[in-house]
Amino acid sequence: MNLYILVEGRSEKYIYPAWLSILLPELTYVHHLEDVSSNHYYLFSCGGYPNIIDDVGNAIEDMKENPKFDYLMVVLDGDDIGIPARKQEVLAEAQKHRFDPNRLITIVQNPCIETWCLGNRKIFRRNPDSPDFQKCFKHYNVNELDPEIMPLHPELSQYTTTAQYHEHYLKSMLADRGLSYTKGKGTKAVQNDHYFSEMIKRVNETNHLPSFRDFISSMAQLKLNIHGQDTAAPSIES
């Protein structure tokens, strides 16, 4: 099985290969389309929204030229728009190119990937030293409450979207542990298997982070497909 992945931002470009090595070790990351043969995935970072929507059509054209790909996975933030609207937007773009929706996997990070990373309860300090994290903690306790429904902090007007504030919260939480987080290559703190296993433990033990749970479920289904797929993927209509 081969997977073509589009990710919205520069952080996902580094985080997803780390997470997929844990969830789907059967698949190998290749950096060039022409290197795809069997049990590979190719990942392209689109440089934000709405670029990722425009790139759905480009990915489908690539898949037409390289029929070895079985699925297209599109990973983007829900932001303040929400999951259904984002999924519909991706589906509509795919349908413009006559792409089989059964081969489309849309992963919506609600509202952003940093929200998911707030699910690690071990990294959370109940008695923080950092004034920044103290302010975050008093506003909303992500250790006990669902990070996905955390609202903006009313006193921090510099953050105009929920995703921006969730990123600030994650940076503050990690900094209180002596760890750093910046977009792009500076995301190593959340890439390792110990950190990620705590995120999975969170969704296994609570009803929190439903969009992250959907991602885990989608990857589990792909794993089943890898071990059970004996037939070639259906063709894309021209």
JSON list of C-alpha atoms in Angstrom, two decimals:
[
{"chain": "A", "resi": 1, "resn": "MET", "atom": "CA", "xyz": [0.00, 0.00, 0.00]},
{"chain": "A", "resi": 2, "resn": "ASN", "atom": "CA", "xyz": [1.22, 3.51, -0.83]},
{"chain": "A", "resi": 3, "resn": "LEU", "atom": "CA", "xyz": [0.06, 6.78, 0.65]},
{"chain": "A", "resi": 4, "resn": "TYR", "atom": "CA", "xyz": [0.26, 10.33, -0.70]},
{"chain": "A", "resi": 5, "resn": "ILE", "atom": "CA", "xyz": [0.12, 12.87, 2.14]},
{"chain": "A", "resi": 6, "resn": "LEU", "atom": "CA", "xyz": [-0.51, 16.61, 2.01]},
{"chain": "A", "resi": 7, "resn": "VAL", "atom": "CA", "xyz": [0.08, 18.53, 5.25]},
{"chain": "A", "resi": 8, "resn": "GLU", "atom": "CA", "xyz": [-0.88, 22.14, 5.83]},
{"chain": "A", "resi": 9, "resn": "GLY", "atom": "CA", "xyz": [2.05, 23.57, 7.76]},
{"chain": "A", "resi": 10, "resn": "ARG", "atom": "CA", "xyz": [5.77, 23.33, 8.28]},
{"chain": "A", "resi": 11, "resn": "SER", "atom": "CA", "xyz": [5.47, 21.69, 11.72]},
{"chain": "A", "resi": 12, "resn": "GLU", "atom": "CA", "xyz": [3.55, 18.72, 10.32]},
{"chain": "A", "resi": 13, "resn": "LYS", "atom": "CA", "xyz": [6.35, 18.16, 7.83]},
{"chain": "A", "resi": 14, "resn": "TYR", "atom": "CA", "xyz": [8.55, 17.05, 10.74]},
{"chain": "A", "resi": 15, "resn": "ILE", "atom": "CA", "xyz": [5.99, 15.73, 13.21]},
{"chain": "A", "resi": 16, "resn": "TYR", "atom": "CA", "xyz": [4.06, 13.34, 10.97]},
{"chain": "A", "resi": 17, "resn": "PRO", "atom": "CA", "xyz": [7.04, 11.26, 9.83]},
{"chain": "A", "resi": 18, "resn": "ALA", "atom": "CA", "xyz": [7.92, 10.75, 13.50]},
{"chain": "A", "resi": 19, "resn": "TRP", "atom": "CA", "xyz": [4.37, 9.78, 14.46]},
{"chain": "A", "resi": 20, "resn": "LEU", "atom": "CA", "xyz": [3.86, 7.56, 11.41]},
{"chain": "A", "resi": 21, "resn": "SER", "atom": "CA", "xyz": [7.05, 5.66, 12.24]},
{"chain": "A", "resi": 22, "resn": "ILE", "atom": "CA", "xyz": [5.22, 4.67, 15.45]},
{"chain": "A", "resi": 23, "resn": "LEU", "atom": "CA", "xyz": [1.73, 4.09, 14.06]},
{"chain": "A", "resi": 24, "resn": "LEU", "atom": "CA", "xyz": [2.63, 2.68, 10.63]},
{"chain": "A", "resi": 25, "resn": "PRO", "atom": "CA", "xyz": [6.18, 1.33, 10.78]},
{"chain": "A", "resi": 26, "resn": "GLU", "atom": "CA", "xyz": [5.31, -0.80, 7.76]},
{"chain": "A", "resi": 27, "resn": "LEU", "atom": "CA", "xyz": [5.47, 2.30, 5.56]},
{"chain": "A", "resi": 28, "resn": "THR", "atom": "CA", "xyz": [8.73, 3.96, 4.51]},
{"chain": "A", "resi": 29, "resn": "TYR", "atom": "CA", "xyz": [8.99, 7.68, 3.81]},
{"chain": "A", "resi": 30, "resn": "VAL", "atom": "CA", "xyz": [10.28, 8.52, 0.35]},
{"chain": "A", "resi": 31, "resn": "HIS", "atom": "CA", "xyz": [11.20, 12.06, -0.67]},
{"chain": "A", "resi": 32, "resn": "HIS", "atom": "CA", "xyz": [10.62, 11.69, -4.41]},
{"chain": "A", "resi": 33, "resn": "LEU", "atom": "CA", "xyz": [7.52, 10.47, -6.21]},
{"chain": "A", "resi": 34, "resn": "GLU", "atom": "CA", "xyz": [9.54, 8.34, -8.60]},
{"chain": "A", "resi": 35, "resn": "ASP", "atom": "CA", "xyz": [10.90, 6.32, -5.65]},
{"chain": "A", "resi": 36, "resn": "VAL", "atom": "CA", "xyz": [7.46, 4.97, -4.68]},
{"chain": "A", "resi": 37, "resn": "SER", "atom": "CA", "xyz": [7.11, 1.22, -5.16]},
{"chain": "A", "resi": 38, "resn": "SER", "atom": "CA", "xyz": [5.51, -0.75, -2.32]},
{"chain": "A", "resi": 39, "resn": "ASN", "atom": "CA", "xyz": [4.60, 0.25, 1.26]},
{"chain": "A", "resi": 40, "resn": "HIS", "atom": "CA", "xyz": [5.82, 3.80, 0.86]},
{"chain": "A", "resi": 41, "resn": "TYR", "atom": "CA", "xyz": [4.45, 7.21, 1.65]},
{"chain": "A", "resi": 42, "resn": "TYR", "atom": "CA", "xyz": [5.25, 10.56, 0.11]},
{"chain": "A", "resi": 43, "resn": "LEU", "atom": "CA", "xyz": [4.65, 13.76, 2.10]},
{"chain": "A", "resi": 44, "resn": "PHE", "atom": "CA", "xyz": [4.34, 17.30, 0.78]},
{"chain": "A", "resi": 45, "resn": "SER", "atom": "CA", "xyz": [4.07, 20.42, 2.98]},
{"chain": "A", "resi": 46, "resn": "CYS", "atom": "CA", "xyz": [1.77, 22.95, 1.35]},
{"chain": "A", "resi": 47, "resn": "GLY", "atom": "CA", "xyz": [2.88, 26.07, 3.20]},
{"chain": "A", "resi": 48, "resn": "GLY", "atom": "CA", "xyz": [-0.41, 26.85, 4.90]},
{"chain": "A", "resi": 49, "resn": "TYR", "atom": "CA", "xyz": [-4.07, 27.39, 4.13]},
{"chain": "A", "resi": 50, "resn": "PRO", "atom": "CA", "xyz": [-5.58, 27.87, 1.55]},
{"chain": "A", "resi": 51, "resn": "ASN", "atom": "CA", "xyz": [-2.56, 26.54, -0.36]},
{"chain": "A", "resi": 52, "resn": "ILE", "atom": "CA", "xyz": [-3.37, 23.01, 0.81]},
{"chain": "A", "resi": 53, "resn": "ILE", "atom": "CA", "xyz": [-6.79, 23.13, -0.87]},
{"chain": "A", "resi": 54, "resn": "ASP", "atom": "CA", "xyz": [-5.20, 24.19, -4.15]},
{"chain": "A", "resi": 55, "resn": "ASP", "atom": "CA", "xyz": [-2.65, 21.38, -3.83]},
{"chain": "A", "resi": 56, "resn": "VAL", "atom": "CA", "xyz": [-5.34, 18.69, -3.57]},
{"chain": "A", "resi": 57, "resn": "GLY", "atom": "CA", "xyz": [-5.78, 18.88, -7.34]},
{"chain": "A", "resi": 58, "resn": "ASN", "atom": "CA", "xyz": [-2.02, 18.78, -7.90]},
{"chain": "A", "resi": 59, "resn": "ALA", "atom": "CA", "xyz": [-1.73, 15.67, -5.74]},
{"chain": "A", "resi": 60, "resn": "ILE", "atom": "CA", "xyz": [-4.51, 13.95, -7.65]},
{"chain": "A", "resi": 61, "resn": "GLU", "atom": "CA", "xyz": [-2.74, 14.70, -10.93]},
{"chain": "A", "resi": 62, "resn": "ASP", "atom": "CA", "xyz": [0.44, 13.18, -9.46]},
{"chain": "A", "resi": 63, "resn": "MET", "atom": "CA", "xyz": [-1.55, 10.09, -8.50]},
{"chain": "A", "resi": 64, "resn": "LYS", "atom": "CA", "xyz": [-2.94, 9.78, -12.00]},
{"chain": "A", "resi": 65, "resn": "GLU", "atom": "CA", "xyz": [0.61, 9.76, -13.34]},
{"chain": "A", "resi": 66, "resn": "ASN", "atom": "CA", "xyz": [1.75, 7.33, -10.65]},
{"chain": "A", "resi": 67, "resn": "PRO", "atom": "CA", "xyz": [-0.99, 4.70, -10.15]},
{"chain": "A", "resi": 68, "resn": "LYS", "atom": "CA", "xyz": [0.99, 3.01, -7.39]},
{"chain": "A", "resi": 69, "resn": "PHE", "atom": "CA", "xyz": [-0.65, 5.31, -4.82]},
{"chain": "A", "resi": 70, "resn": "ASP", "atom": "CA", "xyz": [-3.67, 3.87, -3.04]},
{"chain": "A", "resi": 71, "resn": "TYR", "atom": "CA", "xyz": [-4.82, 6.76, -0.86]},
{"chain": "A", "resi": 72, "resn": "LEU", "atom": "CA", "xyz": [-4.57, 10.53, -0.59]},
{"chain": "A", "resi": 73, "resn": "MET", "atom": "CA", "xyz": [-4.40, 11.83, 2.98]},
{"chain": "A", "resi": 74, "resn": "VAL", "atom": "CA", "xyz": [-4.98, 15.55, 3.54]},
{"chain": "A", "resi": 75, "resn": "VAL", "atom": "CA", "xyz": [-4.00, 16.96, 6.94]},
{"chain": "A", "resi": 76, "resn": "LEU", "atom": "CA", "xyz": [-5.14, 20.46, 7.87]},
{"chain": "A", "resi": 77, "resn": "ASP", "atom": "CA", "xyz": [-6.22, 22.59, 10.82]},
{"chain": "A", "resi": 78, "resn": "GLY", "atom": "CA", "xyz": [-9.84, 23.11, 11.74]},
{"chain": "A", "resi": 79, "resn": "ASP", "atom": "CA", "xyz": [-8.94, 26.58, 13.03]},
{"chain": "A", "resi": 80, "resn": "ASP", "atom": "CA", "xyz": [-12.14, 28.39, 13.99]},
{"chain": "A", "resi": 81, "resn": "ILE", "atom": "CA", "xyz": [-14.01, 26.96, 10.99]},
{"chain": "A", "resi": 82, "resn": "GLY", "atom": "CA", "xyz": [-14.54, 23.47, 12.39]},
{"chain": "A", "resi": 83, "resn": "ILE", "atom": "CA", "xyz": [-14.22, 19.87, 11.26]},
{"chain": "A", "resi": 84, "resn": "PRO", "atom": "CA", "xyz": [-17.29, 19.40, 8.99]},
{"chain": "A", "resi": 85, "resn": "ALA", "atom": "CA", "xyz": [-16.59, 22.54, 6.97]},
{"chain": "A", "resi": 86, "resn": "ARG", "atom": "CA", "xyz": [-12.92, 21.65, 6.46]},
{"chain": "A", "resi": 87, "resn": "LYS", "atom": "CA", "xyz": [-13.76, 18.09, 5.41]},
{"chain": "A", "resi": 88, "resn": "GLN", "atom": "CA", "xyz": [-16.37, 19.33, 2.97]},
{"chain": "A", "resi": 89, "resn": "GLU", "atom": "CA", "xyz": [-13.90, 21.79, 1.49]},
{"chain": "A", "resi": 90, "resn": "VAL", "atom": "CA", "xyz": [-11.36, 19.04, 0.83]},
{"chain": "A", "resi": 91, "resn": "LEU", "atom": "CA", "xyz": [-14.01, 16.69, -0.55]},
{"chain": "A", "resi": 92, "resn": "ALA", "atom": "CA", "xyz": [-15.38, 19.34, -2.91]},
{"chain": "A", "resi": 93, "resn": "GLU", "atom": "CA", "xyz": [-11.91, 20.00, -4.28]},
{"chain": "A", "resi": 94, "resn": "ALA", "atom": "CA", "xyz": [-11.27, 16.29, -4.77]},
{"chain": "A", "resi": 95, "resn": "GLN", "atom": "CA", "xyz": [-14.60, 15.86, -6.55]},
{"chain": "A", "resi": 96, "resn": "LYS", "atom": "CA", "xyz": [-13.65, 18.59, -9.03]},
{"chain": "A", "resi": 97, "resn": "HIS", "atom": "CA", "xyz": [-10.94, 16.19, -10.17]},
{"chain": "A", "resi": 98, "resn": "ARG", "atom": "CA", "xyz": [-13.23, 13.13, -10.22]},
{"chain": "A", "resi": 99, "resn": "PHE", "atom": "CA", "xyz": [-11.33, 11.50, -7.39]},
{"chain": "A", "resi": 100, "resn": "ASP", "atom": "CA", "xyz": [-12.84, 8.47, -5.67]},
{"chain": "A", "resi": 101, "resn": "PRO", "atom": "CA", "xyz": [-13.87, 9.65, -2.16]},
{"chain": "A", "resi": 102, "resn": "ASN", "atom": "CA", "xyz": [-13.18, 6.15, -0.84]},
{"chain": "A", "resi": 103, "resn": "ARG", "atom": "CA", "xyz": [-9.51, 6.84, -1.46]},
{"chain": "A", "resi": 104, "resn": "LEU", "atom": "CA", "xyz": [-9.55, 10.18, 0.35]},
{"chain": "A", "resi": 105, "resn": "ILE", "atom": "CA", "xyz": [-8.59, 10.47, 4.04]},
{"chain": "A", "resi": 106, "resn": "THR", "atom": "CA", "xyz": [-9.10, 13.92, 5.55]},
{"chain": "A", "resi": 107, "resn": "ILE", "atom": "CA", "xyz": [-7.50, 14.53, 8.93]},
{"chain": "A", "resi": 108, "resn": "VAL", "atom": "CA", "xyz": [-8.65, 17.72, 10.68]},
{"chain": "A", "resi": 109, "resn": "GLN", "atom": "CA", "xyz": [-6.53, 18.87, 13.60]},
{"chain": "A", "resi": 110, "resn": "ASN", "atom": "CA", "xyz": [-9.09, 20.62, 15.79]},
{"chain": "A", "resi": 111, "resn": "PRO", "atom": "CA", "xyz": [-8.27, 23.44, 15.96]},
{"chain": "A", "resi": 112, "resn": "CYS", "atom": "CA", "xyz": [-4.56, 22.75, 15.35]},
{"chain": "A", "resi": 113, "resn": "ILE", "atom": "CA", "xyz": [-1.80, 20.20, 15.88]},
{"chain": "A", "resi": 114, "resn": "GLU", "atom": "CA", "xyz": [-0.64, 22.00, 19.04]},
{"chain": "A", "resi": 115, "resn": "THR", "atom": "CA", "xyz": [-4.06, 21.23, 20.57]},
{"chain": "A", "resi": 116, "resn": "TRP", "atom": "CA", "xyz": [-3.40, 17.53, 20.18]},
{"chain": "A", "resi": 117, "resn": "CYS", "atom": "CA", "xyz": [0.02, 17.90, 21.79]},
{"chain": "A", "resi": 118, "resn": "LEU", "atom": "CA", "xyz": [-1.62, 19.41, 24.87]},
{"chain": "A", "resi": 119, "resn": "GLY", "atom": "CA", "xyz": [-2.98, 15.92, 25.52]},
{"chain": "A", "resi": 120, "resn": "ASN", "atom": "CA", "xyz": [0.22, 14.75, 27.24]},
{"chain": "A", "resi": 121, "resn": "ARG", "atom": "CA", "xyz": [-0.70, 14.79, 30.93]},
{"chain": "A", "resi": 122, "resn": "LYS", "atom": "CA", "xyz": [2.75, 13.75, 32.17]},
{"chain": "A", "resi": 123, "resn": "ILE", "atom": "CA", "xyz": [4.41, 16.88, 30.82]},
{"chain": "A", "resi": 124, "resn": "PHE", "atom": "CA", "xyz": [1.82, 19.07, 32.54]},
{"chain": "A", "resi": 125, "resn": "ARG", "atom": "CA", "xyz": [2.99, 20.53, 35.89]},
{"chain": "A", "resi": 126, "resn": "ARG", "atom": "CA", "xyz": [0.28, 21.18, 38.47]},
{"chain": "A", "resi": 127, "resn": "ASN", "atom": "CA", "xyz": [2.52, 23.68, 40.29]},
{"chain": "A", "resi": 128, "resn": "PRO", "atom": "CA", "xyz": [4.15, 25.61, 37.45]},
{"chain": "A", "resi": 129, "resn": "ASP", "atom": "CA", "xyz": [7.07, 27.97, 37.97]},
{"chain": "A", "resi": 130, "resn": "SER", "atom": "CA", "xyz": [6.59, 29.98, 34.80]},
{"chain": "A", "resi": 131, "resn": "PRO", "atom": "CA", "xyz": [4.30, 33.03, 35.08]},
{"chain": "A", "resi": 132, "resn": "ASP", "atom": "CA", "xyz": [3.18, 32.44, 31.49]},
{"chain": "A", "resi": 133, "resn": "PHE", "atom": "CA", "xyz": [2.13, 28.90, 32.21]},
{"chain": "A", "resi": 134, "resn": "GLN", "atom": "CA", "xyz": [0.54, 29.89, 35.51]},
{"chain": "A", "resi": 135, "resn": "LYS", "atom": "CA", "xyz": [-1.70, 32.29, 33.61]},
{"chain": "A", "resi": 136, "resn": "CYS", "atom": "CA", "xyz": [-2.59, 29.57, 31.07]},
{"chain": "A", "resi": 137, "resn": "PHE", "atom": "CA", "xyz": [-3.26, 27.02, 33.80]},
{"chain": "A", "resi": 138, "resn": "LYS", "atom": "CA", "xyz": [-5.58, 29.35, 35.72]},
{"chain": "A", "resi": 139, "resn": "HIS", "atom": "CA", "xyz": [-7.52, 30.09, 32.55]},
{"chain": "A", "resi": 140, "resn": "TYR", "atom": "CA", "xyz": [-8.05, 26.46, 31.53]},
{"chain": "A", "resi": 141, "resn": "ASN", "atom": "CA", "xyz": [-6.67, 23.22, 32.94]},
{"chain": "A", "resi": 142, "resn": "VAL", "atom": "CA", "xyz": [-5.86, 21.05, 29.91]},
{"chain": "A", "resi": 143, "resn": "ASN", "atom": "CA", "xyz": [-4.79, 18.25, 32.21]},
{"chain": "A", "resi": 144, "resn": "GLU", "atom": "CA", "xyz": [-8.37, 17.69, 33.32]},
{"chain": "A", "resi": 145, "resn": "LEU", "atom": "CA", "xyz": [-10.43, 19.34, 30.58]},
{"chain": "A", "resi": 146, "resn": "ASP", "atom": "CA", "xyz": [-10.57, 18.65, 26.86]},
{"chain": "A", "resi": 147, "resn": "PRO", "atom": "CA", "xyz": [-7.95, 20.78, 25.06]},
{"chain": "A", "resi": 148, "resn": "GLU", "atom": "CA", "xyz": [-10.09, 20.86, 21.93]},
{"chain": "A", "resi": 149, "resn": "ILE", "atom": "CA", "xyz": [-12.71, 23.06, 23.56]},
{"chain": "A", "resi": 150, "resn": "MET", "atom": "CA", "xyz": [-10.31, 25.47, 25.29]},
{"chain": "A", "resi": 151, "resn": "PRO", "atom": "CA", "xyz": [-11.34, 29.06, 24.42]},
{"chain": "A", "resi": 152, "resn": "LEU", "atom": "CA", "xyz": [-9.16, 32.09, 23.90]},
{"chain": "A", "resi": 153, "resn": "HIS", "atom": "CA", "xyz": [-7.75, 33.75, 27.00]},
{"chain": "A", "resi": 154, "resn": "PRO", "atom": "CA", "xyz": [-9.74, 36.98, 27.53]},
{"chain": "A", "resi": 155, "resn": "GLU", "atom": "CA", "xyz": [-6.66, 38.85, 28.80]},
{"chain": "A", "resi": 156, "resn": "LEU", "atom": "CA", "xyz": [-4.31, 37.90, 25.95]},
{"chain": "A", "resi": 157, "resn": "SER", "atom": "CA", "xyz": [-5.69, 39.94, 23.08]},
{"chain": "A", "resi": 158, "resn": "GLN", "atom": "CA", "xyz": [-2.56, 39.40, 20.96]},
{"chain": "A", "resi": 159, "resn": "TYR", "atom": "CA", "xyz": [-3.90, 35.94, 20.09]},
{"chain": "A", "resi": 160, "resn": "THR", "atom": "CA", "xyz": [-6.78, 36.46, 17.69]},
{"chain": "A", "resi": 161, "resn": "THR", "atom": "CA", "xyz": [-7.50, 32.81, 16.83]},
{"chain": "A", "resi": 162, "resn": "THR", "atom": "CA", "xyz": [-7.96, 29.78, 19.04]},
{"chain": "A", "resi": 163, "resn": "ALA", "atom": "CA", "xyz": [-5.11, 27.99, 17.25]},
{"chain": "A", "resi": 164, "resn": "GLN", "atom": "CA", "xyz": [-2.71, 30.83, 18.05]},
{"chain": "A", "resi": 165, "resn": "TYR", "atom": "CA", "xyz": [-3.57, 30.64, 21.72]},
{"chain": "A", "resi": 166, "resn": "HIS", "atom": "CA", "xyz": [-3.28, 26.85, 21.82]},
{"chain": "A", "resi": 167, "resn": "GLU", "atom": "CA", "xyz": [0.20, 27.14, 20.35]},
{"chain": "A", "resi": 168, "resn": "HIS", "atom": "CA", "xyz": [1.10, 29.68, 23.05]},
{"chain": "A", "resi": 169, "resn": "TYR", "atom": "CA", "xyz": [-0.28, 27.35, 25.73]},
{"chain": "A", "resi": 170, "resn": "LEU", "atom": "CA", "xyz": [1.81, 24.43, 24.43]},
{"chain": "A", "resi": 171, "resn": "LYS", "atom": "CA", "xyz": [4.97, 26.55, 24.29]},
{"chain": "A", "resi": 172, "resn": "SER", "atom": "CA", "xyz": [4.37, 27.72, 27.86]},
{"chain": "A", "resi": 173, "resn": "MET", "atom": "CA", "xyz": [3.65, 24.21, 29.12]},
{"chain": "A", "resi": 174, "resn": "LEU", "atom": "CA", "xyz": [6.80, 22.80, 27.54]},
{"chain": "A", "resi": 175, "resn": "ALA", "atom": "CA", "xyz": [8.95, 25.75, 28.62]},
{"chain": "A", "resi": 176, "resn": "ASP", "atom": "CA", "xyz": [7.93, 25.09, 32.21]},
{"chain": "A", "resi": 177, "resn": "ARG", "atom": "CA", "xyz": [9.62, 21.71, 31.76]},
{"chain": "A", "resi": 178, "resn": "GLY", "atom": "CA", "xyz": [12.71, 23.25, 30.16]},
{"chain": "A", "resi": 179, "resn": "LEU", "atom": "CA", "xyz": [11.63, 22.23, 26.67]},
{"chain": "A", "resi": 180, "resn": "SER", "atom": "CA", "xyz": [11.15, 24.40, 23.60]},
{"chain": "A", "resi": 181, "resn": "TYR", "atom": "CA", "xyz": [8.68, 24.35, 20.74]},
{"chain": "A", "resi": 182, "resn": "THR", "atom": "CA", "xyz": [8.77, 26.41, 17.58]},
{"chain": "A", "resi": 183, "resn": "LYS", "atom": "CA", "xyz": [7.12, 25.88, 14.22]},
{"chain": "A", "resi": 184, "resn": "GLY", "atom": "CA", "xyz": [9.02, 23.71, 11.77]},
{"chain": "A", "resi": 185, "resn": "LYS", "atom": "CA", "xyz": [12.17, 21.93, 12.88]},
{"chain": "A", "resi": 186, "resn": "GLY", "atom": "CA", "xyz": [11.75, 23.09, 16.48]},
{"chain": "A", "resi": 187, "resn": "THR", "atom": "CA", "xyz": [9.06, 20.50, 17.22]},
{"chain": "A", "resi": 188, "resn": "LYS", "atom": "CA", "xyz": [11.31, 17.68, 18.45]},
{"chain": "A", "resi": 189, "resn": "ALA", "atom": "CA", "xyz": [9.83, 17.78, 21.96]},
{"chain": "A", "resi": 190, "resn": "VAL", "atom": "CA", "xyz": [6.54, 16.31, 20.68]},
{"chain": "A", "resi": 191, "resn": "GLN", "atom": "CA", "xyz": [7.98, 13.85, 18.16]},
{"chain": "A", "resi": 192, "resn": "ASN", "atom": "CA", "xyz": [9.36, 11.10, 20.39]},
{"chain": "A", "resi": 193, "resn": "ASP", "atom": "CA", "xyz": [7.47, 7.93, 21.19]},
{"chain": "A", "resi": 194, "resn": "HIS", "atom": "CA", "xyz": [7.25, 8.63, 24.94]},
{"chain": "A", "resi": 195, "resn": "TYR", "atom": "CA", "xyz": [5.49, 11.94, 24.36]},
{"chain": "A", "resi": 196, "resn": "PHE", "atom": "CA", "xyz": [3.24, 10.46, 21.69]},
{"chain": "A", "resi": 197, "resn": "SER", "atom": "CA", "xyz": [2.30, 7.43, 23.79]},
{"chain": "A", "resi": 198, "resn": "GLU", "atom": "CA", "xyz": [0.96, 9.77, 26.48]},
{"chain": "A", "resi": 199, "resn": "MET", "atom": "CA", "xyz": [-1.23, 11.47, 23.88]},
{"chain": "A", "resi": 200, "resn": "ILE", "atom": "CA", "xyz": [-2.62, 8.09, 22.84]},
{"chain": "A", "resi": 201, "resn": "LYS", "atom": "CA", "xyz": [-3.14, 7.15, 26.48]},
{"chain": "A", "resi": 202, "resn": "ARG", "atom": "CA", "xyz": [-5.20, 10.32, 26.91]},
{"chain": "A", "resi": 203, "resn": "VAL", "atom": "CA", "xyz": [-7.70, 9.39, 24.20]},
{"chain": "A", "resi": 204, "resn": "ASN", "atom": "CA", "xyz": [-7.83, 5.79, 25.41]},
{"chain": "A", "resi": 205, "resn": "GLU", "atom": "CA", "xyz": [-8.73, 6.84, 28.95]},
{"chain": "A", "resi": 206, "resn": "THR", "atom": "CA", "xyz": [-10.96, 9.86, 28.29]},
{"chain": "A", "resi": 207, "resn": "ASN", "atom": "CA", "xyz": [-13.38, 11.23, 25.72]},
{"chain": "A", "resi": 208, "resn": "HIS", "atom": "CA", "xyz": [-11.05, 14.17, 25.12]},
{"chain": "A", "resi": 209, "resn": "LEU", "atom": "CA", "xyz": [-9.41, 15.13, 21.80]},
{"chain": "A", "resi": 210, "resn": "PRO", "atom": "CA", "xyz": [-11.96, 13.47, 19.48]},
{"chain": "A", "resi": 211, "resn": "SER", "atom": "CA", "xyz": [-10.22, 14.73, 16.32]},
{"chain": "A", "resi": 212, "resn": "PHE", "atom": "CA", "xyz": [-6.96, 13.14, 17.45]},
{"chain": "A", "resi": 213, "resn": "ARG", "atom": "CA", "xyz": [-8.86, 9.93, 18.17]},
{"chain": "A", "resi": 214, "resn": "ASP", "atom": "CA", "xyz": [-10.18, 10.04, 14.61]},
{"chain": "A", "resi": 215, "resn": "PHE", "atom": "CA", "xyz": [-6.61, 10.31, 13.32]},
{"chain": "A", "resi": 216, "resn": "ILE", "atom": "CA", "xyz": [-5.50, 7.31, 15.40]},
{"chain": "A", "resi": 217, "resn": "SER", "atom": "CA", "xyz": [-8.51, 5.32, 14.15]},
{"chain": "A", "resi": 218, "resn": "SER", "atom": "CA", "xyz": [-7.74, 6.21, 10.53]},
{"chain": "A", "resi": 219, "resn": "MET", "atom": "CA", "xyz": [-4.16, 5.03, 10.92]},
{"chain": "A", "resi": 220, "resn": "ALA", "atom": "CA", "xyz": [-5.35, 1.80, 12.55]},
{"chain": "A", "resi": 221, "resn": "GLN", "atom": "CA", "xyz": [-7.59, 1.18, 9.53]},
{"chain": "A", "resi": 222, "resn": "LEU", "atom": "CA", "xyz": [-4.68, 1.80, 7.18]},
{"chain": "A", "resi": 223, "resn": "LYS", "atom": "CA", "xyz": [-2.63, -0.73, 9.12]},
{"chain": "A", "resi": 224, "resn": "LEU", "atom": "CA", "xyz": [-5.37, -3.30, 8.54]},
{"chain": "A", "resi": 225, "resn": "ASN", "atom": "CA", "xyz": [-5.37, -2.42, 4.85]},
{"chain": "A", "resi": 226, "resn": "ILE", "atom": "CA", "xyz": [-1.61, -2.88, 4.64]},
{"chain": "A", "resi": 227, "resn": "HIS", "atom": "CA", "xyz": [-1.84, -6.39, 6.02]},
{"chain": "A", "resi": 228, "resn": "GLY", "atom": "CA", "xyz": [-4.99, -7.35, 4.14]},
{"chain": "A", "resi": 229, "resn": "GLN", "atom": "CA", "xyz": [-4.66, -5.65, 0.76]},
{"chain": "A", "resi": 230, "resn": "ASP", "atom": "CA", "xyz": [-4.05, -8.02, -2.11]},
{"chain": "A", "resi": 231, "resn": "THR", "atom": "CA", "xyz": [-5.57, -6.04, -4.96]},
{"chain": "A", "resi": 232, "resn": "ALA", "atom": "CA", "xyz": [-4.48, -2.89, -6.74]},
{"chain": "A", "resi": 233, "resn": "ALA", "atom": "CA", "xyz": [-6.17, 0.41, -6.01]},
{"chain": "A", "resi": 234, "resn": "PRO", "atom": "CA", "xyz": [-9.02, 1.46, -8.30]},
{"chain": "A", "resi": 235, "resn": "SER", "atom": "CA", "xyz": [-8.07, 3.87, -11.06]},
{"chain": "A", "resi": 236, "resn": "ILE", "atom": "CA", "xyz": [-8.76, 7.60, -11.01]},
{"chain": "A", "resi": 237, "resn": "GLU", "atom": "CA", "xyz": [-11.09, 8.75, -13.75]},
{"chain": "A", "resi": 238, "resn": "SER", "atom": "CA", "xyz": [-9.52, 11.09, -16.25]}
]
